[in-house]
Short mmCIF file of C-alpha atoms and ligand atoms in Angstrom, two decimals:
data_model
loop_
_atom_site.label_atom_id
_atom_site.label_comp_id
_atom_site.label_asym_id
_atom_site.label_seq_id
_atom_site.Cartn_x
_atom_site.Cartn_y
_atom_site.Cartn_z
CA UNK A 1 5.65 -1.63 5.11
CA UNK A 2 8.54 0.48 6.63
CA UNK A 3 6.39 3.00 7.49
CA UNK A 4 2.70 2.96 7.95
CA UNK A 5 -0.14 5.55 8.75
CA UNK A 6 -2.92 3.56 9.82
CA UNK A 7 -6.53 5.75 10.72
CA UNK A 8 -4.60 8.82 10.71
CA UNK A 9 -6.50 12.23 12.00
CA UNK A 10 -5.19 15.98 12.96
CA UNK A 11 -7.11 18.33 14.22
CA UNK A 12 -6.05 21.90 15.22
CA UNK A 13 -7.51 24.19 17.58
CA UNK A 14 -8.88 27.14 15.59
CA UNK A 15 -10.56 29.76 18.13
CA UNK A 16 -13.72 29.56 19.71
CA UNK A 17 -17.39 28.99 17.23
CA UNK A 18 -20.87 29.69 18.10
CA UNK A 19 -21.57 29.45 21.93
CA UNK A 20 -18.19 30.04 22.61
CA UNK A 21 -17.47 25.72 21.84
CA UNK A 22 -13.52 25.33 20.54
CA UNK A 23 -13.94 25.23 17.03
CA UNK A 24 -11.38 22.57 14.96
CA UNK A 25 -10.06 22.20 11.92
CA UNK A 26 -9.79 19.04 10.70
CA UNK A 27 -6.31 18.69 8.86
CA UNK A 28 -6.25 15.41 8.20
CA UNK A 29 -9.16 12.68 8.78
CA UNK A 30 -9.01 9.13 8.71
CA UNK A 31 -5.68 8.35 6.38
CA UNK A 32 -4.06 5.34 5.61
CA UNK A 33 -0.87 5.24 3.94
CA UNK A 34 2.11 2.45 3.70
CA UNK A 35 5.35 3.13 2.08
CA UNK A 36 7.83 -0.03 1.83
CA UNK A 37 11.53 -0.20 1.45
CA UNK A 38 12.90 1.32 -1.11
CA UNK A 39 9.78 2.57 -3.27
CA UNK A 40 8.82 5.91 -3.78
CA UNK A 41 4.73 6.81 -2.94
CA UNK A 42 3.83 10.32 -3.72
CA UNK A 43 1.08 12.55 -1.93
CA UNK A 44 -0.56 14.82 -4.01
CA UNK A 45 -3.28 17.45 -3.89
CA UNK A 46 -3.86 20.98 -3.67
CA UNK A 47 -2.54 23.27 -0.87
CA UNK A 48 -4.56 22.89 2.26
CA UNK A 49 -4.83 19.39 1.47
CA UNK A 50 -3.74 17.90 4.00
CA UNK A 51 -0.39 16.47 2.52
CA UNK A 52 2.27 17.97 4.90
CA UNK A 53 0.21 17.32 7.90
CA UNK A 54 0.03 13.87 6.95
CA UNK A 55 4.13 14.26 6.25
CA UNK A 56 5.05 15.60 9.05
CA UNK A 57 3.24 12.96 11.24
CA UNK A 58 4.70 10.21 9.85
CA UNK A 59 7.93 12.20 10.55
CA UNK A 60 7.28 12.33 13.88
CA UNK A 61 7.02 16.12 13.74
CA UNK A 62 3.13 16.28 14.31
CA UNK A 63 1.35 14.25 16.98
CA UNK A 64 -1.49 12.24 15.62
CA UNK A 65 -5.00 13.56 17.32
CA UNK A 66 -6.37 10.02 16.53
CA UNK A 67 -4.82 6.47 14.14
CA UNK A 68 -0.93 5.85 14.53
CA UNK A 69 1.86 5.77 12.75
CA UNK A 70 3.84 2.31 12.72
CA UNK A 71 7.10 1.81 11.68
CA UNK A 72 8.21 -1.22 10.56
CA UNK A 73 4.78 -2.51 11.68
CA UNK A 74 5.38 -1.41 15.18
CA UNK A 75 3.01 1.70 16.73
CA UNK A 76 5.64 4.84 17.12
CA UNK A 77 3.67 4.80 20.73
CA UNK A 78 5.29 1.60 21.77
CA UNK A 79 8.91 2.27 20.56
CA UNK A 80 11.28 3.15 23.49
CA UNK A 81 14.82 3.80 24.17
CA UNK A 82 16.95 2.32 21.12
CA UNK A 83 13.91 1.39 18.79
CA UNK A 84 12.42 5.02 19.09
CA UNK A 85 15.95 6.04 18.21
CA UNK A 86 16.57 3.84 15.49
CA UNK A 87 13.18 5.07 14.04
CA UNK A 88 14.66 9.04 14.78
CA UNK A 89 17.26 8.13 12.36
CA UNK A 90 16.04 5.87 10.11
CA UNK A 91 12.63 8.47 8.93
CA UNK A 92 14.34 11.84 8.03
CA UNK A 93 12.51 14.89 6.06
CA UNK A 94 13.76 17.25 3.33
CA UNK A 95 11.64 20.98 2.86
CA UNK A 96 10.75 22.98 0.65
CA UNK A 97 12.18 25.82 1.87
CA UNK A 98 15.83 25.19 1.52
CA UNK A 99 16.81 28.43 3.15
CA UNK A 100 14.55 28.00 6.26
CA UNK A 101 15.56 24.90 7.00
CA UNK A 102 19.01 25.07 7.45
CA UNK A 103 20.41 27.07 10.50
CA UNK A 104 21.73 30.55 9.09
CA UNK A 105 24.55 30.50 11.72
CA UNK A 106 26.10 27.31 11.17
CA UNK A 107 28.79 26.28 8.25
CA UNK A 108 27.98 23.77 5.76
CA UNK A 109 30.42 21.39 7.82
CA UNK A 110 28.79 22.45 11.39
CA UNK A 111 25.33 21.33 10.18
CA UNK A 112 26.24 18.82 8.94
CA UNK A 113 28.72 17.42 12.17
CA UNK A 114 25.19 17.70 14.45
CA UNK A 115 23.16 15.35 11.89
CA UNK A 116 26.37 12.76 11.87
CA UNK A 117 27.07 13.60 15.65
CA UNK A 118 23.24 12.23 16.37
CA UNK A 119 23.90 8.93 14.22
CA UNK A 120 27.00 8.04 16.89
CA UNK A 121 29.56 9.05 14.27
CA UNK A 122 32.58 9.99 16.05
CA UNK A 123 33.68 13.30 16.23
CA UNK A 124 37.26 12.36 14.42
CA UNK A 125 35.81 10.96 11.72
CA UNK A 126 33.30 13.53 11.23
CA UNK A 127 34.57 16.17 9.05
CA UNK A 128 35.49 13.20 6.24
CA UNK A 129 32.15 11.79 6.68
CA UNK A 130 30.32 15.16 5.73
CA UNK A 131 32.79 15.26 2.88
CA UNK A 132 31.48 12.07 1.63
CA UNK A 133 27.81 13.21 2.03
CA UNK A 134 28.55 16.47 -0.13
CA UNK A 135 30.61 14.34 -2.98
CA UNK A 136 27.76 12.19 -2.82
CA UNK A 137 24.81 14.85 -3.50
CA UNK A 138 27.06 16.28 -6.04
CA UNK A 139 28.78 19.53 -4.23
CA UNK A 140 32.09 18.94 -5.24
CA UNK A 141 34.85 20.25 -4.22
CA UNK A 142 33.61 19.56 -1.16
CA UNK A 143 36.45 21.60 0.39
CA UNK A 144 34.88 24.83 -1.07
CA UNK A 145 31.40 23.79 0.05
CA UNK A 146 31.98 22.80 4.07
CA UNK A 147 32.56 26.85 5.55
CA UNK A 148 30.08 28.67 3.31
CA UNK A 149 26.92 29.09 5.15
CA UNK A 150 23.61 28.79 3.74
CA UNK A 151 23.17 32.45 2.00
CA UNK A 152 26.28 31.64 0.67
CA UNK A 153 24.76 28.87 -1.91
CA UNK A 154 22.38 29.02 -4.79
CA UNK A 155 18.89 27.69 -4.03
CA UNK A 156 19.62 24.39 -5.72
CA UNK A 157 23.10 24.11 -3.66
CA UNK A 158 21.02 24.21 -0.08
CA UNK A 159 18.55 21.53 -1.15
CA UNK A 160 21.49 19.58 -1.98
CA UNK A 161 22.38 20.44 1.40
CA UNK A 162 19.32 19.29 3.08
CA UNK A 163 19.48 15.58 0.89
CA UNK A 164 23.06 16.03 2.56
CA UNK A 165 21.88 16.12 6.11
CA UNK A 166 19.07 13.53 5.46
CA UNK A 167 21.27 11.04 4.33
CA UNK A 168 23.53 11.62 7.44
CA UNK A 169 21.35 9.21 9.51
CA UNK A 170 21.07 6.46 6.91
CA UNK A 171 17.89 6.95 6.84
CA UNK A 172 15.45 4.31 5.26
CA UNK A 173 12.44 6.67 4.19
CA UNK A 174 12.84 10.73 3.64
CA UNK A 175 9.58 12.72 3.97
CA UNK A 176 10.51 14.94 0.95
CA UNK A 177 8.06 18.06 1.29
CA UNK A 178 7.57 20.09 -2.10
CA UNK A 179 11.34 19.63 -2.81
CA UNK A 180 11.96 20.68 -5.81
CA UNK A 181 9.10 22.94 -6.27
CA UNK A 182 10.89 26.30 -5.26
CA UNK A 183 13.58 25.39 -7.37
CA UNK A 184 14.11 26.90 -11.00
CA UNK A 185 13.30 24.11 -13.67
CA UNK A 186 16.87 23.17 -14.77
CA UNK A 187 18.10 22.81 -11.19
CA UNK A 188 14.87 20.81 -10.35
CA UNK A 189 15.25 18.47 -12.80
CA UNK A 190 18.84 17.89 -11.41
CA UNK A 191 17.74 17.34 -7.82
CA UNK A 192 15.00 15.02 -8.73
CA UNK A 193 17.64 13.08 -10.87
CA UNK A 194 20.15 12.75 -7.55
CA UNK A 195 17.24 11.43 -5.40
CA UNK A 196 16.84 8.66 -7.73
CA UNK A 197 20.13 7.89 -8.40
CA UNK A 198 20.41 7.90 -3.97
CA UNK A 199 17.19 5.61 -4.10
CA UNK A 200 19.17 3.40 -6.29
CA UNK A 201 22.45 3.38 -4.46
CA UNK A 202 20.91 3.52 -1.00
CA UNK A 203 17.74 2.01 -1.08
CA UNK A 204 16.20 4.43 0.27
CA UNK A 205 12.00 5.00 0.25
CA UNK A 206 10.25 8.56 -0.05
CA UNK A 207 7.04 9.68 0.57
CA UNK A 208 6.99 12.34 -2.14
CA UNK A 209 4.23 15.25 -1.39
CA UNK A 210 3.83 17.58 -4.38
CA UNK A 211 1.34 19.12 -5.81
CA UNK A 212 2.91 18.95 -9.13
CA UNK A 213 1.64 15.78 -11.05
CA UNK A 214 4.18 15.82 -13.92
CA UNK A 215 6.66 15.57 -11.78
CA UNK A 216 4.92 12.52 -9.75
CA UNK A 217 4.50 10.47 -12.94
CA UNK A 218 8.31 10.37 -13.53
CA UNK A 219 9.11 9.29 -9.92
CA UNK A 220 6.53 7.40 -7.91
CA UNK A 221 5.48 4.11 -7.87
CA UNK A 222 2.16 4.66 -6.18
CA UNK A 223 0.08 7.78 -6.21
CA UNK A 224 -2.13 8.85 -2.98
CA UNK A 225 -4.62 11.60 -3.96
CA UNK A 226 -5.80 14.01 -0.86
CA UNK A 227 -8.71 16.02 -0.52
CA UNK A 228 -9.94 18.29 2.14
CA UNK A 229 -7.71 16.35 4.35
CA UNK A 230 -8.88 12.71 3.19
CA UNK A 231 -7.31 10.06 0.96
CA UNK A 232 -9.32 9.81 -2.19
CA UNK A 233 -8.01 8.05 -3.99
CA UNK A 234 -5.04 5.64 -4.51
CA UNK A 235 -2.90 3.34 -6.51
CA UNK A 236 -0.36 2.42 -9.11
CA UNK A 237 1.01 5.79 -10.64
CA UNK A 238 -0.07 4.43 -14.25
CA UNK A 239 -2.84 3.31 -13.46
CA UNK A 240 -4.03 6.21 -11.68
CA UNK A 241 -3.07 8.69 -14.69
CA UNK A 242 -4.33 6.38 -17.39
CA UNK A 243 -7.70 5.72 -15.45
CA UNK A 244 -8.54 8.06 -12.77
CA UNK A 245 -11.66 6.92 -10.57
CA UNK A 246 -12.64 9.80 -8.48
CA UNK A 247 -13.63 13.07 -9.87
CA UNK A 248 -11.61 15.21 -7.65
CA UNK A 249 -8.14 13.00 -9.46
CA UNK A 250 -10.04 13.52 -13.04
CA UNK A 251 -10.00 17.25 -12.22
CA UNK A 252 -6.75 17.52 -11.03
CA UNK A 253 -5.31 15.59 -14.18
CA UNK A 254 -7.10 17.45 -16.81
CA UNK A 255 -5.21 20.54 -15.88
CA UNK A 256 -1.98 18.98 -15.90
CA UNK A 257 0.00 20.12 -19.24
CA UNK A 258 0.57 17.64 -21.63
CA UNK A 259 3.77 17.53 -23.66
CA UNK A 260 1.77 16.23 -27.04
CA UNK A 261 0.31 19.96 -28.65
CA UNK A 262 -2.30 18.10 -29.94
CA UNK A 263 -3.54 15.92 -27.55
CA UNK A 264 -3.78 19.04 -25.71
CA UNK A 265 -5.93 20.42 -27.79
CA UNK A 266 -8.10 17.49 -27.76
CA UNK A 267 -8.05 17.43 -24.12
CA UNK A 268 -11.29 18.63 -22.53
CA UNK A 269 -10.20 20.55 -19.14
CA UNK A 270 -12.76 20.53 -16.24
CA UNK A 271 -12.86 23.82 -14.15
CA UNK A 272 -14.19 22.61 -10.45
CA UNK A 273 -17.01 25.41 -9.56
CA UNK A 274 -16.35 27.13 -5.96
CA UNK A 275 -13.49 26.78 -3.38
CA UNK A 276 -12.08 24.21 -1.44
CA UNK A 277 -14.71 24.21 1.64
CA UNK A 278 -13.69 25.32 4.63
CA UNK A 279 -12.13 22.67 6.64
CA UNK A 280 -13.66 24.09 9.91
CA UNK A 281 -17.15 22.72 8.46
CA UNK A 282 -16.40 20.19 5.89
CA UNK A 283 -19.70 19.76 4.24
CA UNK A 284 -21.95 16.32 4.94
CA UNK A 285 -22.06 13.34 3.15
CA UNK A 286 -19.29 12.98 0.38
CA UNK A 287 -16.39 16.30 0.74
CA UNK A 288 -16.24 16.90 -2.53
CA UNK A 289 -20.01 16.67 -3.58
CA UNK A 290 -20.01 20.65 -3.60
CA UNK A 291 -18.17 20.93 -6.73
CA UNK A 292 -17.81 17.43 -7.96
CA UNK A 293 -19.25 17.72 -11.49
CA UNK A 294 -21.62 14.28 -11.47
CA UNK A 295 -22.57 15.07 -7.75
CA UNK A 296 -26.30 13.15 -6.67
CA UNK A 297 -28.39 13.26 -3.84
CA UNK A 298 -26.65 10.42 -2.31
CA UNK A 299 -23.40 12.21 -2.11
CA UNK A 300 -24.95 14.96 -0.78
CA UNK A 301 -26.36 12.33 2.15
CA UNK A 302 -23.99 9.74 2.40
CA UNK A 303 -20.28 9.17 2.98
CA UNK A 304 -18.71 7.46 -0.10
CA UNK A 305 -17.21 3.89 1.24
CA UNK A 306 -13.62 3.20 -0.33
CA UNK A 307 -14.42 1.11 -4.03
CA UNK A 308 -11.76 -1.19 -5.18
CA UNK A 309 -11.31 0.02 -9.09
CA UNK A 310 -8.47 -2.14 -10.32
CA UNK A 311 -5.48 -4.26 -8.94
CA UNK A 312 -4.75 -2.06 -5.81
CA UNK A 313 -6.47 0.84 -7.01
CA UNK A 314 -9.22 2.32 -4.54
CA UNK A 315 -11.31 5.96 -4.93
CA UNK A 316 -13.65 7.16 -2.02
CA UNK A 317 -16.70 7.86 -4.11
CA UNK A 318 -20.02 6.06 -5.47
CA UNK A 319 -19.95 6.60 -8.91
CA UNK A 320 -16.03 5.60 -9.27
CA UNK A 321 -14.91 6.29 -13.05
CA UNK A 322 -18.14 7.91 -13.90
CA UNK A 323 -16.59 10.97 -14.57
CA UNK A 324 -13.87 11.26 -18.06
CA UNK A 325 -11.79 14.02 -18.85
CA UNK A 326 -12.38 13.36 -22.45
CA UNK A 327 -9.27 11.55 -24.86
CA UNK A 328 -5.36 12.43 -24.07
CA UNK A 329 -6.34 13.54 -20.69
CA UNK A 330 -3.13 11.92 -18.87
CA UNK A 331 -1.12 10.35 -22.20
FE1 SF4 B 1 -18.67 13.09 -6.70
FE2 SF4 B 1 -20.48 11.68 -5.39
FE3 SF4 B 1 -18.13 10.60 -5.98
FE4 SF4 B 1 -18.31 12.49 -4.12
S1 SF4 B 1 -19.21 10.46 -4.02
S2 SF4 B 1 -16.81 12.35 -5.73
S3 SF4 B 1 -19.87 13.79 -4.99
S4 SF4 B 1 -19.69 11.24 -7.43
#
């Protein structure tokens, strides 16, 4: 694996709780993830998840509060000097918010002369090299693209941008937060269509978080599922959308629109009761047994050990594949 979370827990301080003890809330508990060189793995859930935490720790941008994150099978706590930098470079991060993320002062060509300036690129050769990173993500002529600043471009323009600053590093794995998902439909369709075409050309790997699973069938290899902070389940995308194992994934799925009119009609959807529990109290035994629809007493007791379901397909439940969505639920 390039890049590895291995135990992986956040917690946040959230205020003080009864008798005045620091109350937490518990991000992200317990995750493993691996991505390897030049596959795409995609994150998914619902907001609150989890998913960016998890992100933005493998992108060095969050500090674990327990687990590690390894890169290239190395802890990031033992990389110093040029390995910590190589790592820097080599794990980049794209955001959803295109507009936030760029630095409203600075050109096109300024921002992206610091992202080349941090690879060692020298300073001569600089202004060519950020042309070749805009003719690459498609912002041609690049001339007409390097002074405008970032209200100067169209939404899809600045993520184009961002891929553009990314890929200033060489970078092995992005982090690729919600990327297309403030973007109209026509322009995200484009952007998803350059990050493949980069994946093929560059090799690179992404960790993919969306919460949008139509969009995670047509470019990930492997699926991660989060709940309420925890990896629940896991796999091979098509294996994971033709045979979900844990409720919460079931759910999920049989709200997903279909293109087929009449296998979604046929398709029974299942409404979770209740809201996502508050992750200041997660409830005991199994997460999700508060609105998982096939919940017993064990789940209310007992936390659900990891069940292998297929060929590198795991769920975190006891009754794995107990629960259907009924026929043309993923197809
Ligand atoms: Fe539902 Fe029980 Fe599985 Fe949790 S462990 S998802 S409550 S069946």
């Amino acid at each position: 694996m390039i890049l590895e979370a291995r135990g992986l827990s956040k917690r946040f301080p959230w205020g003080r709780g009864l008798g005045g003890a620091r109350a937490w809330v518990r991000a992200v508990e317990d995750v493993s993830l691996g991505v390897a060189a030049g596959e795409t793995v995609a994150l998914v859930g619902e907001s609150g998840s989890g998913k960016t935490t998890t992100g933005r720790m493998l992108a060095g941008l969050e500090v674990p509060s327990a687990g590690e994150v390894c890169f290239r099978g190395r802890p990031l706590d033992a990389l110093a000097g040029a390995e910590r930098r190589e790592y820097r470079m080599a794990v980049q991060m794209v955001f959803q918010d295109s507009q936030a993320s760029l630095n409203p002062r600075k050109t096109v060509a300024q921002i992206l002369d610091v992202a080349l300036g941090a690879r060692g690129v020298p300073g001569a050769r600089r202004r060519e090299a950020a042309a070749e990173l805009l003719r690459e993500v498609g912002m041609e002529p690049e001339a007409t693209f390097l002074p405008r600043f970032p209200h100067q471009l169209s939404g899809g323009q600045r993520q184009r941008v961002n891929v553009a600053r990314a890929l200033a590093t060489d970078p092995a794995v992005i982090v690729a937060d919600e990327p297309v998902s403030a973007l109209d439909l026509s322009v995200r369709a484009q952007i998803l269509v350059l990050l493949q075409r980069l994946q093929q050309e560059r090799g690179v790997a992404y960790l993919f978080i969306s919460h949008d699973l139509a969009v995670v069938r047509s470019v990930a290899r492997r699926v991660a599922v989060m709940y309420l902070g925890r990896l629940v389940e896991e796999g091979p995308t098509e294996a994971v959308f033709r045979r979900p194992a844990h409720p919460y994934t079931v759910a999920l799925l049989s709200a997903t629109p279909v293109p087929d009119p009449r296998a979604a009609r046929r398709r029974q959807r299942i409404i979770l009761p209740g809201d996502v529990p508050s992750p200041l109290a997660p409830p005991p035994g199994c997460p999700f047994h508060p609105r998982c629809p096939i919940a017993r007493e064990v789940c209310r007791r007992e936390f659900p050990p990891p069940v292998e379901v297929g060929d590198g397909q795991r769920a975190l439940c006891h009754f794995p594949g107990e629960l259907k969505a009924g026929p043309g639920r993923a197809d």
